[in-house]
Short mmCIF file of C-alpha atoms and ligand atoms in Angstrom, two decimals:
data_model
loop_
_atom_site.label_atom_id
_atom_site.label_comp_id
_atom_site.label_asym_id
_atom_site.label_seq_id
_atom_site.Cartn_x
_atom_site.Cartn_y
_atom_site.Cartn_z
CA MET A 64 0.00 0.00 0.00
CA LYS A 65 1.13 3.51 -0.77
CA VAL A 66 -0.20 6.13 1.66
CA LEU A 67 -0.28 9.86 0.90
CA ILE A 68 -0.50 12.27 3.85
CA PHE A 69 -1.27 15.98 3.41
CA GLY A 70 0.27 18.28 6.03
CA SER A 71 3.61 19.34 7.44
CA GLY A 72 3.46 19.19 11.24
CA GLY A 73 4.17 16.88 14.15
CA ARG A 74 0.72 15.36 13.72
CA GLU A 75 1.55 14.30 10.16
CA HIS A 76 4.97 12.99 11.23
CA ALA A 77 3.24 10.83 13.87
CA LEU A 78 0.64 9.68 11.30
CA ALA A 79 3.43 8.74 8.87
CA TRP A 80 5.36 6.89 11.59
CA SER A 81 2.21 5.06 12.69
CA VAL A 82 0.99 3.95 9.22
CA LYS A 83 4.53 2.82 8.40
CA ARG A 84 4.35 0.30 11.28
CA SER A 85 1.88 -1.81 9.28
CA ASP A 86 3.36 -4.57 7.09
CA ARG A 87 0.83 -3.65 4.43
CA VAL A 88 2.30 -0.18 3.94
CA THR A 89 5.20 -0.13 1.51
CA GLU A 90 5.52 3.60 0.90
CA VAL A 91 4.50 6.84 2.61
CA VAL A 92 4.45 10.15 0.74
CA CYS A 93 3.99 13.43 2.63
CA ALA A 94 2.87 16.63 0.97
CA PRO A 95 4.64 18.83 1.87
CA GLY A 96 6.05 17.08 4.98
CA ASN A 97 9.10 18.52 6.73
CA GLY A 98 12.81 17.97 7.31
CA GLY A 99 12.37 15.32 9.98
CA MET A 100 9.74 13.35 8.10
CA ALA A 101 12.14 12.51 5.31
CA ALA A 102 13.25 9.59 7.53
CA VAL A 103 9.84 7.86 7.23
CA ALA A 104 8.38 9.31 4.05
CA ARG A 105 9.14 10.82 0.68
CA CYS A 106 8.24 14.51 0.84
CA VAL A 107 6.78 16.38 -2.13
CA PRO A 108 6.28 20.15 -2.05
CA VAL A 109 2.73 21.47 -2.14
CA ASP A 110 0.83 24.58 -1.10
CA LEU A 111 -1.88 23.43 1.36
CA LYS A 112 -3.99 26.44 0.30
CA ASP A 113 -4.05 25.32 -3.34
CA LEU A 114 -6.81 22.77 -3.93
CA ASP A 115 -5.94 22.14 -7.60
CA GLU A 116 -2.30 21.52 -6.80
CA MET A 117 -3.18 19.05 -4.04
CA VAL A 118 -5.51 17.16 -6.40
CA ARG A 119 -2.79 17.10 -9.09
CA ILE A 120 -0.30 15.59 -6.62
CA ALA A 121 -2.74 12.91 -5.49
CA LEU A 122 -3.56 12.02 -9.10
CA ALA A 123 0.13 11.78 -9.95
CA GLU A 124 0.92 9.63 -6.89
CA GLN A 125 -2.14 7.34 -7.15
CA PRO A 126 -2.01 6.32 -3.46
CA SER A 127 -4.11 3.43 -2.10
CA LEU A 128 -5.06 5.67 0.81
CA THR A 129 -4.88 9.45 1.36
CA ILE A 130 -5.02 11.03 4.82
CA VAL A 131 -5.75 14.75 5.17
CA GLY A 132 -4.07 16.15 8.32
CA PRO A 133 -4.87 19.86 8.76
CA GLU A 134 -8.18 21.75 8.73
CA LEU A 135 -7.40 24.12 5.86
CA PRO A 136 -7.49 21.51 3.05
CA LEU A 137 -10.64 20.01 4.63
CA SER A 138 -12.28 23.45 4.52
CA LEU A 139 -11.36 23.75 0.83
CA GLY A 140 -13.11 20.45 0.06
CA LEU A 141 -10.02 18.32 -0.62
CA VAL A 142 -11.76 15.13 0.51
CA ASP A 143 -14.73 15.76 -1.83
CA ALA A 144 -12.41 16.59 -4.73
CA LEU A 145 -10.26 13.46 -4.30
CA GLN A 146 -13.31 11.23 -3.92
CA GLN A 147 -14.66 12.62 -7.20
CA GLU A 148 -11.43 11.42 -8.78
CA GLY A 149 -12.10 7.94 -7.41
CA LEU A 150 -9.44 8.02 -4.68
CA ARG A 151 -9.82 6.53 -1.19
CA VAL A 152 -9.53 9.34 1.34
CA PHE A 153 -9.70 9.45 5.13
CA GLY A 154 -11.29 12.68 6.31
CA PRO A 155 -14.67 14.46 6.36
CA SER A 156 -16.33 16.18 3.41
CA ARG A 157 -16.30 19.95 3.31
CA ALA A 158 -19.89 19.99 4.62
CA ALA A 159 -19.12 17.62 7.52
CA ALA A 160 -15.98 19.61 8.41
CA MET A 161 -18.29 22.55 9.22
CA LEU A 162 -18.32 21.19 12.76
CA GLU A 163 -14.87 22.79 12.91
CA THR A 164 -14.94 25.45 10.22
CA SER A 165 -18.00 27.30 11.57
CA LYS A 166 -18.40 27.69 15.31
CA GLY A 167 -21.87 29.13 14.70
CA PHE A 168 -22.88 25.97 12.83
CA ALA A 169 -21.37 23.78 15.58
CA LYS A 170 -23.18 25.59 18.41
CA ARG A 171 -26.55 25.49 16.65
CA PHE A 172 -25.99 21.83 15.80
CA LEU A 173 -25.22 21.03 19.46
CA GLN A 174 -28.39 22.77 20.56
CA ARG A 175 -30.55 21.06 17.89
CA HIS A 176 -29.33 17.69 19.10
CA ASN A 177 -29.45 18.46 22.79
CA ILE A 178 -25.73 17.87 23.32
CA PRO A 179 -24.24 19.61 26.37
CA THR A 180 -22.37 22.84 25.60
CA ALA A 181 -21.99 26.35 27.04
CA LYS A 182 -24.93 28.77 26.64
CA TYR A 183 -24.31 30.93 23.60
CA ALA A 184 -25.53 33.42 21.04
CA VAL A 185 -24.52 33.51 17.37
CA CYS A 186 -24.53 37.15 16.21
CA ASP A 187 -24.57 38.49 12.65
CA SER A 188 -23.72 42.11 13.48
CA PRO A 189 -22.21 44.26 16.25
CA ALA A 190 -25.70 45.65 16.99
CA GLU A 191 -27.16 42.16 17.44
CA LEU A 192 -24.23 41.24 19.68
CA GLU A 193 -24.69 44.28 21.91
CA LYS A 194 -28.28 43.24 22.49
CA ALA A 195 -27.51 39.55 23.07
CA ILE A 196 -24.69 40.25 25.50
CA GLU A 197 -27.13 41.62 28.10
CA LYS A 198 -28.06 38.02 28.92
CA PHE A 199 -24.43 37.01 29.67
CA HIS A 200 -22.40 37.56 32.82
CA PRO A 201 -18.63 38.10 32.75
CA PRO A 202 -16.30 36.44 32.13
CA ILE A 203 -17.68 36.18 28.60
CA VAL A 204 -16.06 34.14 25.85
CA VAL A 205 -16.01 35.74 22.39
CA LYS A 206 -15.26 33.51 19.39
CA ALA A 207 -14.66 34.06 15.70
CA ASP A 208 -16.98 31.89 13.63
CA GLY A 209 -14.34 30.69 11.16
CA LEU A 210 -10.93 29.02 11.30
CA ALA A 211 -8.47 31.15 13.27
CA ALA A 212 -5.46 28.89 14.01
CA GLY A 213 -6.05 29.10 17.76
CA LYS A 214 -6.33 32.92 17.78
CA GLY A 215 -10.10 33.24 17.53
CA VAL A 216 -11.11 32.87 21.19
CA ILE A 217 -11.03 35.85 23.57
CA ILE A 218 -11.98 35.57 27.23
CA CYS A 219 -13.36 38.92 28.42
CA ASP A 220 -13.75 40.21 31.99
CA SER A 221 -16.52 42.68 31.19
CA ARG A 222 -19.32 43.21 28.67
CA ARG A 223 -17.52 46.30 27.39
CA ILE A 224 -14.35 44.35 26.64
CA ALA A 225 -16.42 41.61 25.00
CA VAL A 226 -18.20 44.12 22.74
CA GLU A 227 -14.83 45.62 21.79
CA ALA A 228 -13.31 42.19 21.04
CA ALA A 229 -16.33 41.25 18.93
CA GLY A 230 -16.02 44.57 17.11
CA GLY A 231 -12.42 43.68 16.26
CA LEU A 232 -13.55 40.32 14.86
CA PHE A 233 -16.37 41.85 12.78
CA SER A 234 -14.12 44.57 11.36
CA GLY A 235 -11.21 42.23 10.60
CA LYS A 236 -8.83 44.18 12.86
CA LEU A 237 -8.19 41.20 15.12
CA LEU A 238 -7.66 38.35 12.66
CA GLY A 239 -7.00 40.10 9.36
CA ALA A 240 -10.23 38.94 7.74
CA ALA A 241 -13.67 40.25 8.70
CA GLU A 242 -15.97 37.74 10.42
CA GLN A 243 -19.58 37.49 9.23
CA GLN A 244 -20.61 35.92 12.52
CA VAL A 245 -19.32 36.08 16.08
CA VAL A 246 -20.24 33.65 18.85
CA ILE A 247 -20.54 34.74 22.48
CA GLU A 248 -20.49 32.08 25.10
CA GLU A 249 -20.77 31.49 28.81
CA PHE A 250 -17.39 30.84 30.49
CA LEU A 251 -16.94 27.25 31.67
CA GLU A 252 -14.65 26.09 34.44
CA GLY A 253 -12.96 22.72 34.78
CA ASP A 254 -10.28 20.46 33.33
CA GLU A 255 -10.04 20.23 29.54
CA ILE A 256 -9.91 16.86 27.81
CA SER A 257 -9.23 16.13 24.15
CA PHE A 258 -11.60 13.28 23.31
CA LEU A 259 -10.89 12.03 19.80
CA CYS A 260 -12.83 9.31 18.04
CA LEU A 261 -12.82 7.65 14.67
CA SER A 262 -16.08 7.51 12.79
CA ASP A 263 -17.32 5.71 9.68
CA GLY A 264 -20.37 7.95 9.53
CA THR A 265 -22.45 5.68 11.78
CA HIS A 266 -20.22 4.13 14.42
CA VAL A 267 -17.72 5.69 16.78
CA ALA A 268 -14.45 4.29 18.15
CA PRO A 269 -12.80 6.39 20.85
CA LEU A 270 -9.05 6.94 20.81
CA ALA A 271 -7.05 7.11 24.06
CA PRO A 272 -7.97 10.38 25.83
CA ALA A 273 -5.42 13.18 26.11
CA GLN A 274 -4.87 16.48 27.86
CA ASP A 275 -3.25 19.36 25.99
CA HIS A 276 -1.35 22.32 27.48
CA LYS A 277 -2.35 25.31 25.35
CA ARG A 278 -0.56 28.15 27.14
CA ILE A 279 3.07 28.99 26.41
CA GLY A 280 4.13 29.36 30.06
CA GLU A 281 4.53 26.92 32.93
CA GLY A 282 1.58 26.79 35.32
CA ASP A 283 -0.70 27.45 32.30
CA THR A 284 0.21 31.12 32.00
CA GLY A 285 0.76 33.47 29.06
CA PRO A 286 -0.79 33.44 25.59
CA ASN A 287 -2.44 30.47 23.89
CA THR A 288 -0.41 28.39 21.43
CA GLY A 289 -1.20 25.49 19.12
CA GLY A 290 -0.33 23.21 22.08
CA MET A 291 2.92 22.94 24.07
CA GLY A 292 2.61 19.38 25.25
CA VAL A 293 0.13 16.65 25.93
CA TYR A 294 -0.20 13.42 27.83
CA SER A 295 -2.45 10.41 27.62
CA THR A 296 -3.16 7.97 30.44
CA ASP A 297 -5.76 5.32 31.23
CA THR A 298 -6.77 7.23 34.33
CA LEU A 299 -7.55 10.52 32.57
CA LEU A 300 -11.15 9.31 32.13
CA GLU A 301 -12.91 6.62 34.17
CA PRO A 302 -14.53 3.93 31.96
CA ALA A 303 -18.01 5.06 33.08
CA MET A 304 -17.21 8.65 32.04
CA THR A 305 -15.91 7.50 28.65
CA GLU A 306 -19.15 5.58 28.19
CA TRP A 307 -21.20 8.68 29.15
CA ILE A 308 -19.32 10.87 26.68
CA LEU A 309 -19.84 8.30 23.93
CA ARG A 310 -23.60 7.97 24.61
CA HIS A 311 -24.39 11.64 25.21
CA ILE A 312 -21.87 13.49 23.06
CA ALA A 313 -19.89 11.49 20.48
CA GLU A 314 -22.65 9.20 19.17
CA PRO A 315 -25.38 11.87 19.05
CA THR A 316 -22.96 14.08 17.09
CA ILE A 317 -22.23 11.40 14.49
CA GLN A 318 -25.90 10.38 14.31
CA GLY A 319 -27.01 14.02 14.09
CA MET A 320 -24.65 14.71 11.20
CA ALA A 321 -25.85 11.59 9.36
CA TYR A 322 -29.50 12.55 9.99
CA GLU A 323 -28.86 16.01 8.54
CA GLY A 324 -27.29 14.48 5.43
CA ASN A 325 -23.67 15.38 6.25
CA SER A 326 -22.26 12.01 7.30
CA PHE A 327 -19.01 12.53 9.21
CA VAL A 328 -16.28 10.08 8.17
CA GLY A 329 -12.91 10.79 9.72
CA VAL A 330 -11.63 11.68 13.14
CA LEU A 331 -13.83 13.84 15.31
CA TYR A 332 -11.89 15.76 17.93
CA ILE A 333 -14.20 16.78 20.76
CA GLY A 334 -12.74 19.46 23.02
CA LEU A 335 -14.44 18.94 26.37
CA MET A 336 -14.59 20.95 29.57
CA MET A 337 -15.18 18.66 32.55
CA THR A 338 -17.43 21.01 34.56
CA ALA A 339 -19.29 20.51 37.84
CA ARG A 340 -22.44 19.83 35.75
CA GLY A 341 -20.65 17.23 33.65
CA PRO A 342 -18.73 17.28 30.36
CA GLN A 343 -19.58 20.15 28.00
CA VAL A 344 -18.42 20.55 24.40
CA LEU A 345 -16.01 23.49 24.00
CA GLU A 346 -15.31 22.89 20.35
CA PHE A 347 -15.13 20.33 17.60
CA ASN A 348 -12.22 19.76 15.28
CA ALA A 349 -12.71 17.67 12.15
CA ARG A 350 -9.16 16.29 12.24
CA PHE A 351 -6.50 14.78 14.48
CA GLY A 352 -5.15 17.14 17.15
CA ASP A 353 -1.62 18.41 17.25
CA PRO A 354 0.19 17.50 19.57
CA GLU A 355 -2.48 15.03 20.82
CA THR A 356 -1.86 12.69 17.87
CA GLN A 357 1.82 12.28 18.72
CA ALA A 358 1.00 11.01 22.24
CA ILE A 359 -2.11 9.03 21.24
CA LEU A 360 -0.58 7.13 18.31
CA MET A 361 2.41 6.05 20.39
CA ARG A 362 -0.05 4.11 22.56
CA LEU A 363 -1.91 2.54 19.63
CA GLU A 364 -0.94 -1.11 19.23
CA SER A 365 -3.32 -2.13 16.43
CA PRO A 366 -2.55 -0.99 12.87
CA LEU A 367 -3.73 2.57 12.18
CA VAL A 368 -4.22 1.98 8.43
CA ASP A 369 -6.67 -0.85 9.10
CA ALA A 370 -8.76 1.39 11.35
CA LEU A 371 -8.74 4.28 8.85
CA GLU A 372 -9.75 1.95 6.03
CA ALA A 373 -12.56 0.55 8.21
CA CYS A 374 -13.88 4.13 8.53
CA ILE A 375 -13.84 4.66 4.77
CA ASP A 376 -15.56 1.30 4.16
CA GLY A 377 -18.20 1.73 6.89
CA ARG A 378 -16.93 -1.27 8.89
CA LEU A 379 -15.78 0.44 12.06
CA ALA A 380 -18.17 -1.65 14.18
CA GLU A 381 -16.12 -4.77 13.30
CA THR A 382 -12.83 -3.14 14.25
CA SER A 383 -11.31 -2.91 17.69
CA LEU A 384 -8.41 -0.71 18.68
CA GLN A 385 -5.76 -1.98 21.08
CA TRP A 386 -3.91 0.41 23.35
CA ALA A 387 -0.69 0.02 25.29
CA PRO A 388 -1.66 0.26 28.95
CA GLY A 389 0.09 3.01 30.90
CA ALA A 390 0.86 6.43 29.52
CA SER A 391 2.49 8.58 26.91
CA ALA A 392 3.60 12.20 26.87
CA CYS A 393 4.69 14.67 24.21
CA VAL A 394 6.69 17.78 25.10
CA VAL A 395 6.90 20.45 22.40
CA ALA A 396 10.18 22.31 21.88
CA SER A 397 9.50 25.71 20.35
CA SER A 398 11.45 28.66 18.97
CA SER A 399 12.06 31.51 21.41
CA GLY A 400 9.39 34.18 20.82
CA TYR A 401 6.60 31.77 19.78
CA PRO A 402 3.57 32.26 19.70
CA GLY A 403 4.73 35.78 18.79
CA SER A 404 7.45 36.40 16.23
CA TYR A 405 10.54 34.18 16.25
CA LYS A 406 13.61 33.46 14.15
CA ALA A 407 14.13 30.21 12.23
CA GLY A 408 16.95 28.44 10.41
CA PHE A 409 18.96 27.36 13.48
CA PRO A 410 20.67 23.94 13.29
CA ILE A 411 19.22 21.27 15.61
CA SER A 412 21.72 18.95 17.30
CA GLY A 413 21.34 15.80 19.39
CA LEU A 414 18.40 14.28 17.49
CA ASP A 415 20.08 10.87 17.16
CA SER A 416 21.00 10.54 20.83
CA ALA A 417 17.50 11.73 21.81
CA ALA A 418 15.94 9.03 19.65
CA ARG A 419 18.03 6.38 21.45
CA VAL A 420 16.29 7.03 24.79
CA PRO A 421 14.04 3.97 25.32
CA GLY A 422 10.40 4.48 24.35
CA VAL A 423 11.07 7.84 22.65
CA GLN A 424 10.13 9.15 19.22
CA VAL A 425 11.10 12.66 18.16
CA PHE A 426 8.37 13.97 15.88
CA HIS A 427 9.18 17.10 13.88
CA SER A 428 6.61 19.90 13.80
CA GLY A 429 8.60 22.59 12.02
CA SER A 430 12.00 21.60 10.69
CA ALA A 431 13.72 21.69 7.32
CA ALA A 432 16.56 19.71 5.78
CA GLN A 433 19.50 21.91 4.78
CA GLY A 434 22.18 19.75 3.19
CA ASP A 435 22.82 17.09 5.81
CA ARG A 436 21.62 19.32 8.65
CA ILE A 437 18.16 19.71 10.13
CA VAL A 438 17.27 23.32 10.97
CA THR A 439 14.34 24.98 12.76
CA ALA A 440 11.58 26.18 10.43
CA ALA A 441 8.55 27.14 12.58
CA GLY A 442 7.31 28.21 16.00
CA ARG A 443 6.71 24.69 17.21
CA VAL A 444 9.81 22.72 16.16
CA LEU A 445 9.78 19.25 17.75
CA GLY A 446 7.36 17.05 19.69
CA VAL A 447 9.49 14.79 21.84
CA THR A 448 7.18 11.89 22.67
CA ALA A 449 7.62 8.91 24.98
CA VAL A 450 5.57 5.91 26.00
CA ALA A 451 6.00 4.04 29.31
CA GLU A 452 4.15 2.10 31.98
CA SER A 453 3.42 5.24 34.01
CA LEU A 454 3.04 8.94 33.27
CA GLU A 455 6.01 9.75 35.52
CA GLU A 456 8.21 7.40 33.48
CA ALA A 457 6.91 8.66 30.12
CA LEU A 458 7.64 12.26 31.17
CA ALA A 459 11.09 11.31 32.53
CA ARG A 460 11.93 9.71 29.18
CA ALA A 461 10.68 12.69 27.15
CA TYR A 462 12.65 15.16 29.30
CA GLN A 463 15.76 12.94 29.18
CA ALA A 464 15.54 13.00 25.37
CA LEU A 465 15.07 16.79 25.42
CA ASP A 466 18.29 17.10 27.44
CA GLU A 467 20.11 15.70 24.41
CA ILE A 468 18.64 18.22 21.94
CA GLN A 469 19.81 21.76 21.34
CA PHE A 470 19.04 24.64 19.03
CA GLU A 471 19.37 28.37 19.49
CA GLY A 472 16.40 29.76 21.41
CA MET A 473 14.96 26.33 22.23
CA TYR A 474 12.12 26.58 24.77
CA TYR A 475 9.90 23.96 26.34
CA ARG A 476 7.60 23.70 29.33
CA ARG A 477 8.98 21.61 32.19
CA ASP A 478 5.57 20.98 33.76
CA ILE A 479 3.74 18.89 31.15
CA GLY A 480 1.33 16.55 32.97
CA HIS A 481 1.20 18.72 36.09
CA ARG A 482 -2.55 18.34 36.56
CA ALA A 483 -2.35 14.54 36.55
CA LEU A 484 0.73 14.44 38.77
CA LYS A 485 -0.98 16.66 41.38
CA LYS A 486 -3.92 14.26 41.77
P1 AMP B 868 -11.82 26.59 21.20
O1 AMP B 868 -11.02 26.88 19.96
O2 AMP B 868 -13.25 26.89 21.08
O3 AMP B 868 -11.51 25.25 21.81
O4 AMP B 868 -11.19 27.54 22.29
C1 AMP B 868 -9.81 27.57 22.58
C2 AMP B 868 -9.61 27.53 24.07
O5 AMP B 868 -10.32 28.59 24.70
C3 AMP B 868 -10.15 26.26 24.72
O6 AMP B 868 -9.23 25.21 24.65
C4 AMP B 868 -10.42 26.73 26.11
O7 AMP B 868 -9.23 26.72 26.88
C5 AMP B 868 -10.85 28.16 25.93
N1 AMP B 868 -12.33 28.22 25.88
C6 AMP B 868 -13.12 28.14 24.78
N2 AMP B 868 -14.42 28.25 25.10
C7 AMP B 868 -14.47 28.38 26.43
C8 AMP B 868 -15.53 28.52 27.38
N3 AMP B 868 -16.81 28.56 27.00
N4 AMP B 868 -15.19 28.63 28.69
C9 AMP B 868 -13.91 28.62 29.08
N5 AMP B 868 -12.86 28.50 28.24
C10 AMP B 868 -13.13 28.38 26.94
N1 LIG B 869 -4.03 20.76 20.17
C1 LIG B 869 -5.18 21.44 19.77
C2 LIG B 869 -5.59 21.23 18.38
O1 LIG B 869 -5.07 20.39 17.67
O2 LIG B 869 -6.48 21.92 17.93
#
């Protein structure tokens, strides 16, 4: 089998590493991939904003299976376009991906199907928002409707600040492009869980649960990032809680989408807040999480390709996923300055000795090959990931591997897993 993966981050590196573990997979091609992925895949350049170019590459490669990693190509309809060409693709259609690409759609969908989520209003204009906000008490969460690469959520301490933030979203001042809709939402308190599940459009298979660390600073301080580290353990969710989330959130979502004629085939990432009144949906993503995927796939013992093919063929109910008991953790090494501006192009050393630490895989998020060197190429550079029998051991292995690695301005959080370790 030849597998084509669209994307260039740590998530795609982990996907490539994981599909390569199956005997059935003979070749992995990543478009565009990155410097570190060249070890597991052939990388071909592509612009992930260019639908025609992506289709041309898939047609030229003729893969047996295509996996779409990031949200942007999903929002452009890459899955629909490749299916029209007769290719087998893992990922949701453009219409099904609206669970991620429009927060207004997602919130209304959740309400239609009686799935627990924060109280909200979807507003079409600043005037409508000013009226709706009277019913909300600070802190108030203001969200851009569309994709915003993690920058579209603003938590506001007063109505005035919320109105201002929404104004910035409507005008385009905040994100560069003007939003047609802005969502305001009640603020929820609790622990966040990334609950990912595979779906064939009818059935749902949960992946190992994970907890992300979105803030740049230790102790969960400072600005939001794409994710600075993540861990996955068996104890993150009790079996009864997993069952509850499946029955009341994951399954009704998949069934609701099918009922509305937008069958969701792919991986549904449910961002949950575990509140005092139970789990509430914060957001949906229509794709694997990054860095969740790095930690989750290192615990997956059954072949990933088989499970993805079962989704495409509508046979997920016959498939079971096996997980390594224990834990995994991924610590992200970023460029100094991220999530603000940063410099790139610095050589990375110590990758080989880091990879020799037992149970460790170094996934590259933003690196480039320069001759025989690997250099930094993005804000998030590496996801150093380890699997072990306990979370303490997985973290010790990841941090031991990080001790081996160096690049100018390298930064990472030393407190990944702190919530679990405190308990
Ligand atoms: P989202 O993209 O909707 O997941 O939002 C990004 C982050 O903002 C989440 O991971 C939460 O940490 C935070 N957030 C979003 N919505 C809420 C909410 N209603 N209450 C509290 N925090 C929120
Ligand atoms: N780690 C958060 C995300 O993938 O959206």
